[in-house]
């Protein structure tokens, strides 16, 4: 077993540890590496990063970082950040008026925001479902006014039923609402079949949380196999697949599946994370592929940062070299 395979569970556990958060965030060199993956802490910084990405021909999906909110004021504060962000983003959207009520869109919307429902109050002790639904509805309304898309992010498996229930409710008013499905969960093939109907937008990723073997595939080969099966379902479905992967094998499979099913470049897209495989992102855009960059920002960057370290050994190696070089 590779060292990275041994370290990944520990890093994912650390992503949810307040004690580790206090330790890691105090290390001066951490900020330098965080800047590779997180576009600052303010809306102005996120908009500045958005400008350069859109200018390069890529699309954008912006996430205001935060999750596991148990305070109503904090959930409302997250909504305020999204409303401020969407107001600033409206100047970037393509054909905003034409795009607001039609699906599928023509052209594809170049600007999107991503939401974590747990940051909007999903697990508040009272009325969490209702609060998250109402808060997400406010953001979706503002996004429609701005001519932007919205996609609801996936979190750990304990949130999946609640999240998909809220997504279904929101889609009654916002049929273009996207959602994320994680291939490593054993339920996801069934969810792909259920949710890939006309007008749907599904972002398929491998999964980034520490999950038990009872609900999630553990080995890379099993996760890859599940991803390919889910990808096939989505490409043969009636929606708009969003292929979120940096794995060349998965990207290649997506392009092959799109060709085999007769999809044009306007009928699916590739997605990659801000700060990862930038040259490859630009190469794919040069080949006329739609590619969207997932761009996170905000003060609550720790959990996201640790999951990026767990995701790729090169990220962790860079971080450790940086620590050594400062001592």
PDB file of C-alpha atoms in Angstrom:
ATOM      1  CA  UNK A   1       0.000   0.000   0.000  1.00  0.00           C
ATOM      2  CA  UNK A   2       1.344   3.436  -0.974  1.00  0.00           C
ATOM      3  CA  UNK A   3       2.131   6.008   1.716  1.00  0.00           C
ATOM      4  CA  UNK A   4      -0.539   8.283   0.282  1.00  0.00           C
ATOM      5  CA  UNK A   5      -3.151   5.549   0.807  1.00  0.00           C
ATOM      6  CA  UNK A   6      -2.175   5.368   4.472  1.00  0.00           C
ATOM      7  CA  UNK A   7      -2.162   9.136   4.942  1.00  0.00           C
ATOM      8  CA  UNK A   8      -5.458   9.886   3.194  1.00  0.00           C
ATOM      9  CA  UNK A   9      -7.777   8.591   5.967  1.00  0.00           C
ATOM     10  CA  UNK A  10      -5.774  10.522   8.567  1.00  0.00           C
ATOM     11  CA  UNK A  11      -5.974  13.744   6.561  1.00  0.00           C
ATOM     12  CA  UNK A  12      -9.710  13.346   5.992  1.00  0.00           C
ATOM     13  CA  UNK A  13     -10.212  12.804   9.714  1.00  0.00           C
ATOM     14  CA  UNK A  14      -8.065  15.875  10.414  1.00  0.00           C
ATOM     15  CA  UNK A  15     -10.330  17.921   8.123  1.00  0.00           C
ATOM     16  CA  UNK A  16     -13.067  17.589  10.782  1.00  0.00           C
ATOM     17  CA  UNK A  17     -10.779  18.123  13.816  1.00  0.00           C
ATOM     18  CA  UNK A  18     -10.977  21.542  15.550  1.00  0.00           C
ATOM     19  CA  UNK A  19      -7.717  20.779  17.351  1.00  0.00           C
ATOM     20  CA  UNK A  20      -5.867  20.102  14.101  1.00  0.00           C
ATOM     21  CA  UNK A  21      -7.435  23.187  12.575  1.00  0.00           C
ATOM     22  CA  UNK A  22      -5.991  25.360  15.337  1.00  0.00           C
ATOM     23  CA  UNK A  23      -2.566  23.813  14.809  1.00  0.00           C
ATOM     24  CA  UNK A  24      -2.425  23.914  11.007  1.00  0.00           C
ATOM     25  CA  UNK A  25      -3.825  27.429  10.629  1.00  0.00           C
ATOM     26  CA  UNK A  26      -1.092  28.798  12.918  1.00  0.00           C
ATOM     27  CA  UNK A  27       1.730  27.534  10.673  1.00  0.00           C
ATOM     28  CA  UNK A  28       2.919  30.572   8.650  1.00  0.00           C
ATOM     29  CA  UNK A  29       3.695  28.597   5.497  1.00  0.00           C
ATOM     30  CA  UNK A  30       0.158  27.201   5.354  1.00  0.00           C
ATOM     31  CA  UNK A  31      -1.195  30.458   3.941  1.00  0.00           C
ATOM     32  CA  UNK A  32       1.151  30.302   0.944  1.00  0.00           C
ATOM     33  CA  UNK A  33      -0.091  26.863  -0.046  1.00  0.00           C
ATOM     34  CA  UNK A  34      -3.721  27.687   0.698  1.00  0.00           C
ATOM     35  CA  UNK A  35      -3.486  30.501  -1.852  1.00  0.00           C
ATOM     36  CA  UNK A  36      -2.897  27.866  -4.546  1.00  0.00           C
ATOM     37  CA  UNK A  37      -6.298  26.307  -3.901  1.00  0.00           C
ATOM     38  CA  UNK A  38      -8.435  29.091  -2.381  1.00  0.00           C
ATOM     39  CA  UNK A  39      -9.100  32.424  -4.109  1.00  0.00           C
ATOM     40  CA  UNK A  40      -8.872  34.602  -1.014  1.00  0.00           C
ATOM     41  CA  UNK A  41     -11.332  35.310   1.766  1.00  0.00           C
ATOM     42  CA  UNK A  42     -13.496  38.104   0.307  1.00  0.00           C
ATOM     43  CA  UNK A  43     -15.934  38.569  -2.564  1.00  0.00           C
ATOM     44  CA  UNK A  44     -13.561  41.085  -4.175  1.00  0.00           C
ATOM     45  CA  UNK A  45     -10.779  38.493  -4.230  1.00  0.00           C
ATOM     46  CA  UNK A  46     -13.106  35.841  -5.662  1.00  0.00           C
ATOM     47  CA  UNK A  47     -14.267  38.214  -8.395  1.00  0.00           C
ATOM     48  CA  UNK A  48     -10.665  39.095  -9.266  1.00  0.00           C
ATOM     49  CA  UNK A  49      -9.825  35.398  -9.720  1.00  0.00           C
ATOM     50  CA  UNK A  50     -13.024  34.933 -11.717  1.00  0.00           C
ATOM     51  CA  UNK A  51     -11.984  37.630 -14.168  1.00  0.00           C
ATOM     52  CA  UNK A  52      -8.762  35.873 -15.160  1.00  0.00           C
ATOM     53  CA  UNK A  53     -10.451  32.468 -15.440  1.00  0.00           C
ATOM     54  CA  UNK A  54     -13.253  33.721 -17.681  1.00  0.00           C
ATOM     55  CA  UNK A  55     -10.744  35.655 -19.786  1.00  0.00           C
ATOM     56  CA  UNK A  56      -8.960  32.346 -20.456  1.00  0.00           C
ATOM     57  CA  UNK A  57     -12.090  30.825 -21.976  1.00  0.00           C
ATOM     58  CA  UNK A  58     -12.980  28.701 -18.958  1.00  0.00           C
ATOM     59  CA  UNK A  59     -16.233  28.806 -16.998  1.00  0.00           C
ATOM     60  CA  UNK A  60     -16.524  29.252 -13.249  1.00  0.00           C
ATOM     61  CA  UNK A  61     -18.333  27.782 -10.250  1.00  0.00           C
ATOM     62  CA  UNK A  62     -17.749  29.687  -7.015  1.00  0.00           C
ATOM     63  CA  UNK A  63     -18.154  28.228  -3.542  1.00  0.00           C
ATOM     64  CA  UNK A  64     -18.256  30.349  -0.397  1.00  0.00           C
ATOM     65  CA  UNK A  65     -16.505  27.979   1.981  1.00  0.00           C
ATOM     66  CA  UNK A  66     -18.271  26.749   5.084  1.00  0.00           C
ATOM     67  CA  UNK A  67     -20.162  23.675   6.288  1.00  0.00           C
ATOM     68  CA  UNK A  68     -21.690  22.059   9.370  1.00  0.00           C
ATOM     69  CA  UNK A  69     -23.321  25.321  10.504  1.00  0.00           C
ATOM     70  CA  UNK A  70     -25.253  25.032  13.757  1.00  0.00           C
ATOM     71  CA  UNK A  71     -25.945  28.739  14.242  1.00  0.00           C
ATOM     72  CA  UNK A  72     -28.801  30.550  12.486  1.00  0.00           C
ATOM     73  CA  UNK A  73     -26.926  33.846  12.327  1.00  0.00           C
ATOM     74  CA  UNK A  74     -23.989  32.132  10.640  1.00  0.00           C
ATOM     75  CA  UNK A  75     -26.299  30.506   8.091  1.00  0.00           C
ATOM     76  CA  UNK A  76     -27.881  33.877   7.326  1.00  0.00           C
ATOM     77  CA  UNK A  77     -24.408  35.396   7.005  1.00  0.00           C
ATOM     78  CA  UNK A  78     -23.537  32.782   4.380  1.00  0.00           C
ATOM     79  CA  UNK A  79     -26.626  33.779   2.393  1.00  0.00           C
ATOM     80  CA  UNK A  80     -25.528  37.419   2.550  1.00  0.00           C
ATOM     81  CA  UNK A  81     -22.123  36.506   1.140  1.00  0.00           C
ATOM     82  CA  UNK A  82     -23.753  34.720  -1.804  1.00  0.00           C
ATOM     83  CA  UNK A  83     -26.104  37.617  -2.519  1.00  0.00           C
ATOM     84  CA  UNK A  84     -23.187  40.051  -2.520  1.00  0.00           C
ATOM     85  CA  UNK A  85     -21.186  37.718  -4.744  1.00  0.00           C
ATOM     86  CA  UNK A  86     -24.001  37.228  -7.265  1.00  0.00           C
ATOM     87  CA  UNK A  87     -24.578  40.953  -7.523  1.00  0.00           C
ATOM     88  CA  UNK A  88     -20.908  41.372  -8.430  1.00  0.00           C
ATOM     89  CA  UNK A  89     -20.960  38.433 -10.866  1.00  0.00           C
ATOM     90  CA  UNK A  90     -23.912  39.662 -12.926  1.00  0.00           C
ATOM     91  CA  UNK A  91     -21.590  41.713 -15.139  1.00  0.00           C
ATOM     92  CA  UNK A  92     -19.818  38.507 -16.237  1.00  0.00           C
ATOM     93  CA  UNK A  93     -22.815  36.390 -17.226  1.00  0.00           C
ATOM     94  CA  UNK A  94     -23.520  35.589 -20.872  1.00  0.00           C
ATOM     95  CA  UNK A  95     -26.859  36.593 -22.349  1.00  0.00           C
ATOM     96  CA  UNK A  96     -28.327  36.925 -18.877  1.00  0.00           C
ATOM     97  CA  UNK A  97     -31.846  37.884 -19.941  1.00  0.00           C
ATOM     98  CA  UNK A  98     -32.104  35.118 -22.524  1.00  0.00           C
ATOM     99  CA  UNK A  99     -30.797  32.480 -20.129  1.00  0.00           C
ATOM    100  CA  UNK A 100     -32.957  33.118 -17.115  1.00  0.00           C
ATOM    101  CA  UNK A 101     -35.930  30.867 -17.779  1.00  0.00           C
ATOM    102  CA  UNK A 102     -34.928  28.497 -20.551  1.00  0.00           C
ATOM    103  CA  UNK A 103     -33.365  25.043 -20.332  1.00  0.00           C
ATOM    104  CA  UNK A 104     -31.292  23.658 -21.828  1.00  0.00           C
ATOM    105  CA  UNK A 105     -29.415  26.944 -22.001  1.00  0.00           C
ATOM    106  CA  UNK A 106     -28.031  28.361 -25.201  1.00  0.00           C
ATOM    107  CA  UNK A 107     -25.280  29.113 -24.657  1.00  0.00           C
ATOM    108  CA  UNK A 108     -24.243  27.285 -21.492  1.00  0.00           C
ATOM    109  CA  UNK A 109     -24.081  29.685 -18.550  1.00  0.00           C
ATOM    110  CA  UNK A 110     -20.485  30.644 -17.909  1.00  0.00           C
ATOM    111  CA  UNK A 111     -21.030  31.609 -14.255  1.00  0.00           C
ATOM    112  CA  UNK A 112     -22.297  29.342 -11.479  1.00  0.00           C
ATOM    113  CA  UNK A 113     -22.275  29.273  -7.693  1.00  0.00           C
ATOM    114  CA  UNK A 114     -22.026  26.096  -5.620  1.00  0.00           C
ATOM    115  CA  UNK A 115     -23.851  25.709  -2.297  1.00  0.00           C
ATOM    116  CA  UNK A 116     -23.349  23.444   0.688  1.00  0.00           C
ATOM    117  CA  UNK A 117     -26.710  23.061   2.375  1.00  0.00           C
ATOM    118  CA  UNK A 118     -25.110  22.398   5.751  1.00  0.00           C
ATOM    119  CA  UNK A 119     -23.676  25.937   5.534  1.00  0.00           C
ATOM    120  CA  UNK A 120     -27.219  27.243   4.985  1.00  0.00           C
ATOM    121  CA  UNK A 121     -28.608  25.714   8.178  1.00  0.00           C
ATOM    122  CA  UNK A 122     -29.521  22.183   7.085  1.00  0.00           C
ATOM    123  CA  UNK A 123     -28.678  20.710  10.468  1.00  0.00           C
ATOM    124  CA  UNK A 124     -29.888  23.393  12.799  1.00  0.00           C
ATOM    125  CA  UNK A 125     -31.547  21.758  15.799  1.00  0.00           C
ATOM    126  CA  UNK A 126     -34.913  23.231  14.858  1.00  0.00           C
ATOM    127  CA  UNK A 127     -36.364  23.447  11.350  1.00  0.00           C
ATOM    128  CA  UNK A 128     -32.990  22.827   9.677  1.00  0.00           C
ATOM    129  CA  UNK A 129     -34.544  21.441   6.504  1.00  0.00           C
ATOM    130  CA  UNK A 130     -36.922  24.409   6.221  1.00  0.00           C
ATOM    131  CA  UNK A 131     -34.188  26.974   6.922  1.00  0.00           C
ATOM    132  CA  UNK A 132     -31.778  25.474   4.368  1.00  0.00           C
ATOM    133  CA  UNK A 133     -34.529  25.252   1.751  1.00  0.00           C
ATOM    134  CA  UNK A 134     -35.561  28.876   2.265  1.00  0.00           C
ATOM    135  CA  UNK A 135     -31.961  30.105   2.239  1.00  0.00           C
ATOM    136  CA  UNK A 136     -31.135  28.135  -0.906  1.00  0.00           C
ATOM    137  CA  UNK A 137     -34.292  29.497  -2.532  1.00  0.00           C
ATOM    138  CA  UNK A 138     -33.118  33.067  -1.865  1.00  0.00           C
ATOM    139  CA  UNK A 139     -29.761  32.325  -3.488  1.00  0.00           C
ATOM    140  CA  UNK A 140     -31.349  30.590  -6.487  1.00  0.00           C
ATOM    141  CA  UNK A 141     -33.634  33.595  -7.008  1.00  0.00           C
ATOM    142  CA  UNK A 142     -30.662  35.962  -6.946  1.00  0.00           C
ATOM    143  CA  UNK A 143     -28.766  33.689  -9.339  1.00  0.00           C
ATOM    144  CA  UNK A 144     -31.653  33.758 -11.823  1.00  0.00           C
ATOM    145  CA  UNK A 145     -31.628  37.553 -11.670  1.00  0.00           C
ATOM    146  CA  UNK A 146     -27.877  37.546 -12.303  1.00  0.00           C
ATOM    147  CA  UNK A 147     -28.103  34.999 -15.150  1.00  0.00           C
ATOM    148  CA  UNK A 148     -26.031  32.424 -13.239  1.00  0.00           C
ATOM    149  CA  UNK A 149     -26.481  28.734 -12.510  1.00  0.00           C
ATOM    150  CA  UNK A 150     -26.608  27.122  -9.059  1.00  0.00           C
ATOM    151  CA  UNK A 151     -25.374  23.650  -8.121  1.00  0.00           C
ATOM    152  CA  UNK A 152     -25.897  22.047  -4.712  1.00  0.00           C
ATOM    153  CA  UNK A 153     -22.729  20.372  -3.442  1.00  0.00           C
ATOM    154  CA  UNK A 154     -22.536  16.908  -1.904  1.00  0.00           C
ATOM    155  CA  UNK A 155     -21.197  16.400   1.599  1.00  0.00           C
ATOM    156  CA  UNK A 156     -20.728  13.288   3.718  1.00  0.00           C
ATOM    157  CA  UNK A 157     -23.181  10.414   3.278  1.00  0.00           C
ATOM    158  CA  UNK A 158     -25.284  11.335   6.329  1.00  0.00           C
ATOM    159  CA  UNK A 159     -26.514  14.415   4.441  1.00  0.00           C
ATOM    160  CA  UNK A 160     -27.396  12.761   1.130  1.00  0.00           C
ATOM    161  CA  UNK A 161     -31.082  11.988   1.688  1.00  0.00           C
ATOM    162  CA  UNK A 162     -31.800  15.427   3.121  1.00  0.00           C
ATOM    163  CA  UNK A 163     -29.808  17.168   0.383  1.00  0.00           C
ATOM    164  CA  UNK A 164     -31.512  15.366  -2.494  1.00  0.00           C
ATOM    165  CA  UNK A 165     -34.907  15.997  -0.919  1.00  0.00           C
ATOM    166  CA  UNK A 166     -34.199  19.746  -0.849  1.00  0.00           C
ATOM    167  CA  UNK A 167     -32.853  19.608  -4.412  1.00  0.00           C
ATOM    168  CA  UNK A 168     -36.097  18.032  -5.625  1.00  0.00           C
ATOM    169  CA  UNK A 169     -38.125  20.737  -3.888  1.00  0.00           C
ATOM    170  CA  UNK A 170     -35.978  23.523  -5.340  1.00  0.00           C
ATOM    171  CA  UNK A 171     -36.191  22.094  -8.852  1.00  0.00           C
ATOM    172  CA  UNK A 172     -39.922  22.780  -8.867  1.00  0.00           C
ATOM    173  CA  UNK A 173     -39.096  26.500  -9.086  1.00  0.00           C
ATOM    174  CA  UNK A 174     -35.591  26.264 -10.566  1.00  0.00           C
ATOM    175  CA  UNK A 175     -35.496  23.393 -13.089  1.00  0.00           C
ATOM    176  CA  UNK A 176     -31.888  24.124 -14.089  1.00  0.00           C
ATOM    177  CA  UNK A 177     -30.634  23.571 -10.524  1.00  0.00           C
ATOM    178  CA  UNK A 178     -27.661  21.204 -10.502  1.00  0.00           C
ATOM    179  CA  UNK A 179     -26.590  18.746  -7.857  1.00  0.00           C
ATOM    180  CA  UNK A 180     -23.475  16.724  -7.076  1.00  0.00           C
ATOM    181  CA  UNK A 181     -23.323  12.944  -6.847  1.00  0.00           C
ATOM    182  CA  UNK A 182     -20.297  11.116  -5.453  1.00  0.00           C
ATOM    183  CA  UNK A 183     -19.337   7.938  -7.297  1.00  0.00           C
ATOM    184  CA  UNK A 184     -17.717   6.251  -4.314  1.00  0.00           C
ATOM    185  CA  UNK A 185     -21.065   5.966  -2.529  1.00  0.00           C
ATOM    186  CA  UNK A 186     -22.678   2.621  -3.313  1.00  0.00           C
ATOM    187  CA  UNK A 187     -26.081   4.255  -3.772  1.00  0.00           C
ATOM    188  CA  UNK A 188     -24.947   6.659  -6.486  1.00  0.00           C
ATOM    189  CA  UNK A 189     -25.648   4.530  -9.552  1.00  0.00           C
ATOM    190  CA  UNK A 190     -29.306   4.414  -8.524  1.00  0.00           C
ATOM    191  CA  UNK A 191     -29.283   8.162  -7.824  1.00  0.00           C
ATOM    192  CA  UNK A 192     -27.823   8.816 -11.296  1.00  0.00           C
ATOM    193  CA  UNK A 193     -30.669   6.864 -12.896  1.00  0.00           C
ATOM    194  CA  UNK A 194     -33.223   8.692 -10.772  1.00  0.00           C
ATOM    195  CA  UNK A 195     -31.893  12.206 -11.306  1.00  0.00           C
ATOM    196  CA  UNK A 196     -30.651  12.227 -14.920  1.00  0.00           C
ATOM    197  CA  UNK A 197     -33.965  13.016 -16.549  1.00  0.00           C
ATOM    198  CA  UNK A 198     -34.752  15.889 -18.937  1.00  0.00           C
ATOM    199  CA  UNK A 199     -33.343  19.228 -17.845  1.00  0.00           C
ATOM    200  CA  UNK A 200     -31.166  17.795 -15.084  1.00  0.00           C
ATOM    201  CA  UNK A 201     -27.613  18.908 -14.360  1.00  0.00           C
ATOM    202  CA  UNK A 202     -25.484  16.390 -12.450  1.00  0.00           C
ATOM    203  CA  UNK A 203     -21.896  16.997 -11.372  1.00  0.00           C
ATOM    204  CA  UNK A 204     -20.231  13.618 -10.971  1.00  0.00           C
ATOM    205  CA  UNK A 205     -17.172  13.469  -8.713  1.00  0.00           C
ATOM    206  CA  UNK A 206     -15.375  10.568  -7.065  1.00  0.00           C
ATOM    207  CA  UNK A 207     -15.938  11.734  -3.465  1.00  0.00           C
ATOM    208  CA  UNK A 208     -13.819  13.460  -0.882  1.00  0.00           C
ATOM    209  CA  UNK A 209     -15.047  12.528   2.609  1.00  0.00           C
ATOM    210  CA  UNK A 210     -14.001   9.727   4.936  1.00  0.00           C
ATOM    211  CA  UNK A 211     -16.811   7.193   4.627  1.00  0.00           C
ATOM    212  CA  UNK A 212     -17.325   3.690   6.087  1.00  0.00           C
ATOM    213  CA  UNK A 213     -17.054   0.620   3.885  1.00  0.00           C
ATOM    214  CA  UNK A 214     -20.728  -0.127   4.500  1.00  0.00           C
ATOM    215  CA  UNK A 215     -21.751   2.846   2.300  1.00  0.00           C
ATOM    216  CA  UNK A 216     -18.721   3.647   0.140  1.00  0.00           C
ATOM    217  CA  UNK A 217     -16.198   1.865  -2.042  1.00  0.00           C
ATOM    218  CA  UNK A 218     -12.769   2.014  -0.418  1.00  0.00           C
ATOM    219  CA  UNK A 219     -10.281   0.881  -3.073  1.00  0.00           C
ATOM    220  CA  UNK A 220      -9.261   3.126  -5.963  1.00  0.00           C
ATOM    221  CA  UNK A 221     -10.091   0.485  -8.553  1.00  0.00           C
ATOM    222  CA  UNK A 222     -13.596   0.081  -7.127  1.00  0.00           C
ATOM    223  CA  UNK A 223     -14.142   3.851  -7.051  1.00  0.00           C
ATOM    224  CA  UNK A 224     -12.897   4.195 -10.630  1.00  0.00           C
ATOM    225  CA  UNK A 225     -15.208   1.405 -11.759  1.00  0.00           C
ATOM    226  CA  UNK A 226     -18.175   3.037 -10.041  1.00  0.00           C
ATOM    227  CA  UNK A 227     -17.301   6.403 -11.602  1.00  0.00           C
ATOM    228  CA  UNK A 228     -17.256   4.891 -15.089  1.00  0.00           C
ATOM    229  CA  UNK A 229     -20.606   3.158 -14.556  1.00  0.00           C
ATOM    230  CA  UNK A 230     -22.185   6.384 -13.278  1.00  0.00           C
ATOM    231  CA  UNK A 231     -20.660   8.330 -16.160  1.00  0.00           C
ATOM    232  CA  UNK A 232     -22.206   5.925 -18.648  1.00  0.00           C
ATOM    233  CA  UNK A 233     -25.633   6.374 -17.046  1.00  0.00           C
ATOM    234  CA  UNK A 234     -25.400  10.174 -17.212  1.00  0.00           C
ATOM    235  CA  UNK A 235     -24.094  10.291 -20.775  1.00  0.00           C
ATOM    236  CA  UNK A 236     -26.955   8.037 -21.857  1.00  0.00           C
ATOM    237  CA  UNK A 237     -29.443  10.094 -19.861  1.00  0.00           C
ATOM    238  CA  UNK A 238     -31.413  13.178 -20.845  1.00  0.00           C
ATOM    239  CA  UNK A 239     -29.624  15.749 -18.712  1.00  0.00           C
ATOM    240  CA  UNK A 240     -26.411  17.765 -18.794  1.00  0.00           C
ATOM    241  CA  UNK A 241     -23.504  15.778 -17.288  1.00  0.00           C
ATOM    242  CA  UNK A 242     -20.771  17.738 -15.507  1.00  0.00           C
ATOM    243  CA  UNK A 243     -17.667  15.567 -15.295  1.00  0.00           C
ATOM    244  CA  UNK A 244     -15.636  16.629 -12.263  1.00  0.00           C
ATOM    245  CA  UNK A 245     -12.283  14.846 -12.349  1.00  0.00           C
ATOM    246  CA  UNK A 246      -8.568  15.487 -12.767  1.00  0.00           C
ATOM    247  CA  UNK A 247      -7.921  11.849 -13.594  1.00  0.00           C
ATOM    248  CA  UNK A 248      -6.814  11.626 -17.266  1.00  0.00           C
ATOM    249  CA  UNK A 249      -8.485   8.201 -17.544  1.00  0.00           C
ATOM    250  CA  UNK A 250     -11.846   9.580 -16.395  1.00  0.00           C
ATOM    251  CA  UNK A 251     -11.577  12.662 -18.616  1.00  0.00           C
ATOM    252  CA  UNK A 252     -10.712  10.464 -21.577  1.00  0.00           C
ATOM    253  CA  UNK A 253     -13.627   8.157 -20.812  1.00  0.00           C
ATOM    254  CA  UNK A 254     -15.982  11.141 -20.614  1.00  0.00           C
ATOM    255  CA  UNK A 255     -14.921  12.437 -24.013  1.00  0.00           C
ATOM    256  CA  UNK A 256     -15.257   8.952 -25.514  1.00  0.00           C
ATOM    257  CA  UNK A 257     -18.716   8.453 -23.953  1.00  0.00           C
ATOM    258  CA  UNK A 258     -19.879  11.868 -25.167  1.00  0.00           C
ATOM    259  CA  UNK A 259     -18.804  10.985 -28.704  1.00  0.00           C
ATOM    260  CA  UNK A 260     -20.401   7.539 -28.531  1.00  0.00           C
ATOM    261  CA  UNK A 261     -23.730   8.985 -27.359  1.00  0.00           C
ATOM    262  CA  UNK A 262     -23.702  11.785 -29.929  1.00  0.00           C
ATOM    263  CA  UNK A 263     -23.383  14.635 -27.456  1.00  0.00           C
ATOM    264  CA  UNK A 264     -22.106  17.982 -28.720  1.00  0.00           C
ATOM    265  CA  UNK A 265     -19.755  20.117 -26.634  1.00  0.00           C
ATOM    266  CA  UNK A 266     -22.775  22.179 -25.519  1.00  0.00           C
ATOM    267  CA  UNK A 267     -24.393  19.093 -23.963  1.00  0.00           C
ATOM    268  CA  UNK A 268     -21.829  18.285 -21.263  1.00  0.00           C
ATOM    269  CA  UNK A 269     -18.836  19.863 -19.563  1.00  0.00           C
ATOM    270  CA  UNK A 270     -15.626  18.996 -17.750  1.00  0.00           C
ATOM    271  CA  UNK A 271     -14.824  20.453 -14.337  1.00  0.00           C
ATOM    272  CA  UNK A 272     -11.579  20.828 -12.401  1.00  0.00           C
ATOM    273  CA  UNK A 273     -10.527  22.551  -9.198  1.00  0.00           C
ATOM    274  CA  UNK A 274      -8.909  25.953  -8.947  1.00  0.00           C
ATOM    275  CA  UNK A 275      -5.142  25.594  -8.735  1.00  0.00           C
ATOM    276  CA  UNK A 276      -4.947  21.988  -9.953  1.00  0.00           C
ATOM    277  CA  UNK A 277      -3.757  20.944 -13.456  1.00  0.00           C
ATOM    278  CA  UNK A 278      -4.056  24.479 -14.786  1.00  0.00           C
ATOM    279  CA  UNK A 279      -2.094  23.722 -17.956  1.00  0.00           C
ATOM    280  CA  UNK A 280      -4.344  20.731 -18.703  1.00  0.00           C
ATOM    281  CA  UNK A 281      -7.422  22.880 -18.180  1.00  0.00           C
ATOM    282  CA  UNK A 282      -6.180  25.350 -20.781  1.00  0.00           C
ATOM    283  CA  UNK A 283      -5.247  22.543 -23.173  1.00  0.00           C
ATOM    284  CA  UNK A 284      -8.775  21.149 -23.049  1.00  0.00           C
ATOM    285  CA  UNK A 285     -10.247  24.608 -23.641  1.00  0.00           C
ATOM    286  CA  UNK A 286      -7.921  24.898 -26.633  1.00  0.00           C
ATOM    287  CA  UNK A 287      -9.550  21.719 -27.952  1.00  0.00           C
ATOM    288  CA  UNK A 288     -12.942  23.463 -27.731  1.00  0.00           C
ATOM    289  CA  UNK A 289     -14.123  21.588 -24.648  1.00  0.00           C
ATOM    290  CA  UNK A 290     -16.296  23.360 -22.084  1.00  0.00           C
ATOM    291  CA  UNK A 291     -14.327  23.375 -18.840  1.00  0.00           C
ATOM    292  CA  UNK A 292     -15.525  24.886 -15.566  1.00  0.00           C
ATOM    293  CA  UNK A 293     -13.205  25.782 -12.692  1.00  0.00           C
ATOM    294  CA  UNK A 294     -14.471  25.170  -9.152  1.00  0.00           C
ATOM    295  CA  UNK A 295     -13.243  28.218  -7.258  1.00  0.00           C
ATOM    296  CA  UNK A 296     -13.579  28.329  -3.462  1.00  0.00           C
ATOM    297  CA  UNK A 297     -13.130  31.401  -1.296  1.00  0.00           C
ATOM    298  CA  UNK A 298     -13.846  32.480   2.257  1.00  0.00           C
ATOM    299  CA  UNK A 299     -12.447  32.415   5.755  1.00  0.00           C
ATOM    300  CA  UNK A 300     -13.465  28.822   6.514  1.00  0.00           C
ATOM    301  CA  UNK A 301     -10.882  27.255   4.205  1.00  0.00           C
ATOM    302  CA  UNK A 302      -9.381  24.660   6.547  1.00  0.00           C
ATOM    303  CA  UNK A 303     -11.620  21.642   5.793  1.00  0.00           C
ATOM    304  CA  UNK A 304     -11.424  22.205   2.051  1.00  0.00           C
ATOM    305  CA  UNK A 305      -7.628  22.612   2.233  1.00  0.00           C
ATOM    306  CA  UNK A 306      -7.126  19.368   4.143  1.00  0.00           C
ATOM    307  CA  UNK A 307      -9.282  17.452   1.661  1.00  0.00           C
ATOM    308  CA  UNK A 308      -7.104  18.784  -1.173  1.00  0.00           C
ATOM    309  CA  UNK A 309      -3.998  17.506   0.635  1.00  0.00           C
ATOM    310  CA  UNK A 310      -5.643  14.105   1.027  1.00  0.00           C
ATOM    311  CA  UNK A 311      -6.693  14.016  -2.598  1.00  0.00           C
ATOM    312  CA  UNK A 312      -3.289  14.154  -4.272  1.00  0.00           C
ATOM    313  CA  UNK A 313       0.108  13.061  -2.890  1.00  0.00           C
ATOM    314  CA  UNK A 314       1.781  15.897  -4.816  1.00  0.00           C
ATOM    315  CA  UNK A 315      -0.176  18.459  -2.784  1.00  0.00           C
ATOM    316  CA  UNK A 316       0.905  16.894   0.505  1.00  0.00           C
ATOM    317  CA  UNK A 317       4.519  16.571  -0.627  1.00  0.00           C
ATOM    318  CA  UNK A 318       4.589  20.243  -1.578  1.00  0.00           C
ATOM    319  CA  UNK A 319       3.189  21.209   1.821  1.00  0.00           C
ATOM    320  CA  UNK A 320       5.735  19.078   3.716  1.00  0.00           C
ATOM    321  CA  UNK A 321       8.647  20.448   1.668  1.00  0.00           C
ATOM    322  CA  UNK A 322       7.445  23.952   2.465  1.00  0.00           C
ATOM    323  CA  UNK A 323       7.387  23.161   6.181  1.00  0.00           C
ATOM    324  CA  UNK A 324      10.932  21.774   6.079  1.00  0.00           C
ATOM    325  CA  UNK A 325      12.266  24.746   4.130  1.00  0.00           C
ATOM    326  CA  UNK A 326      11.078  27.178   6.815  1.00  0.00           C
ATOM    327  CA  UNK A 327      12.894  25.427   9.674  1.00  0.00           C
TER     328      UNK A 327
END
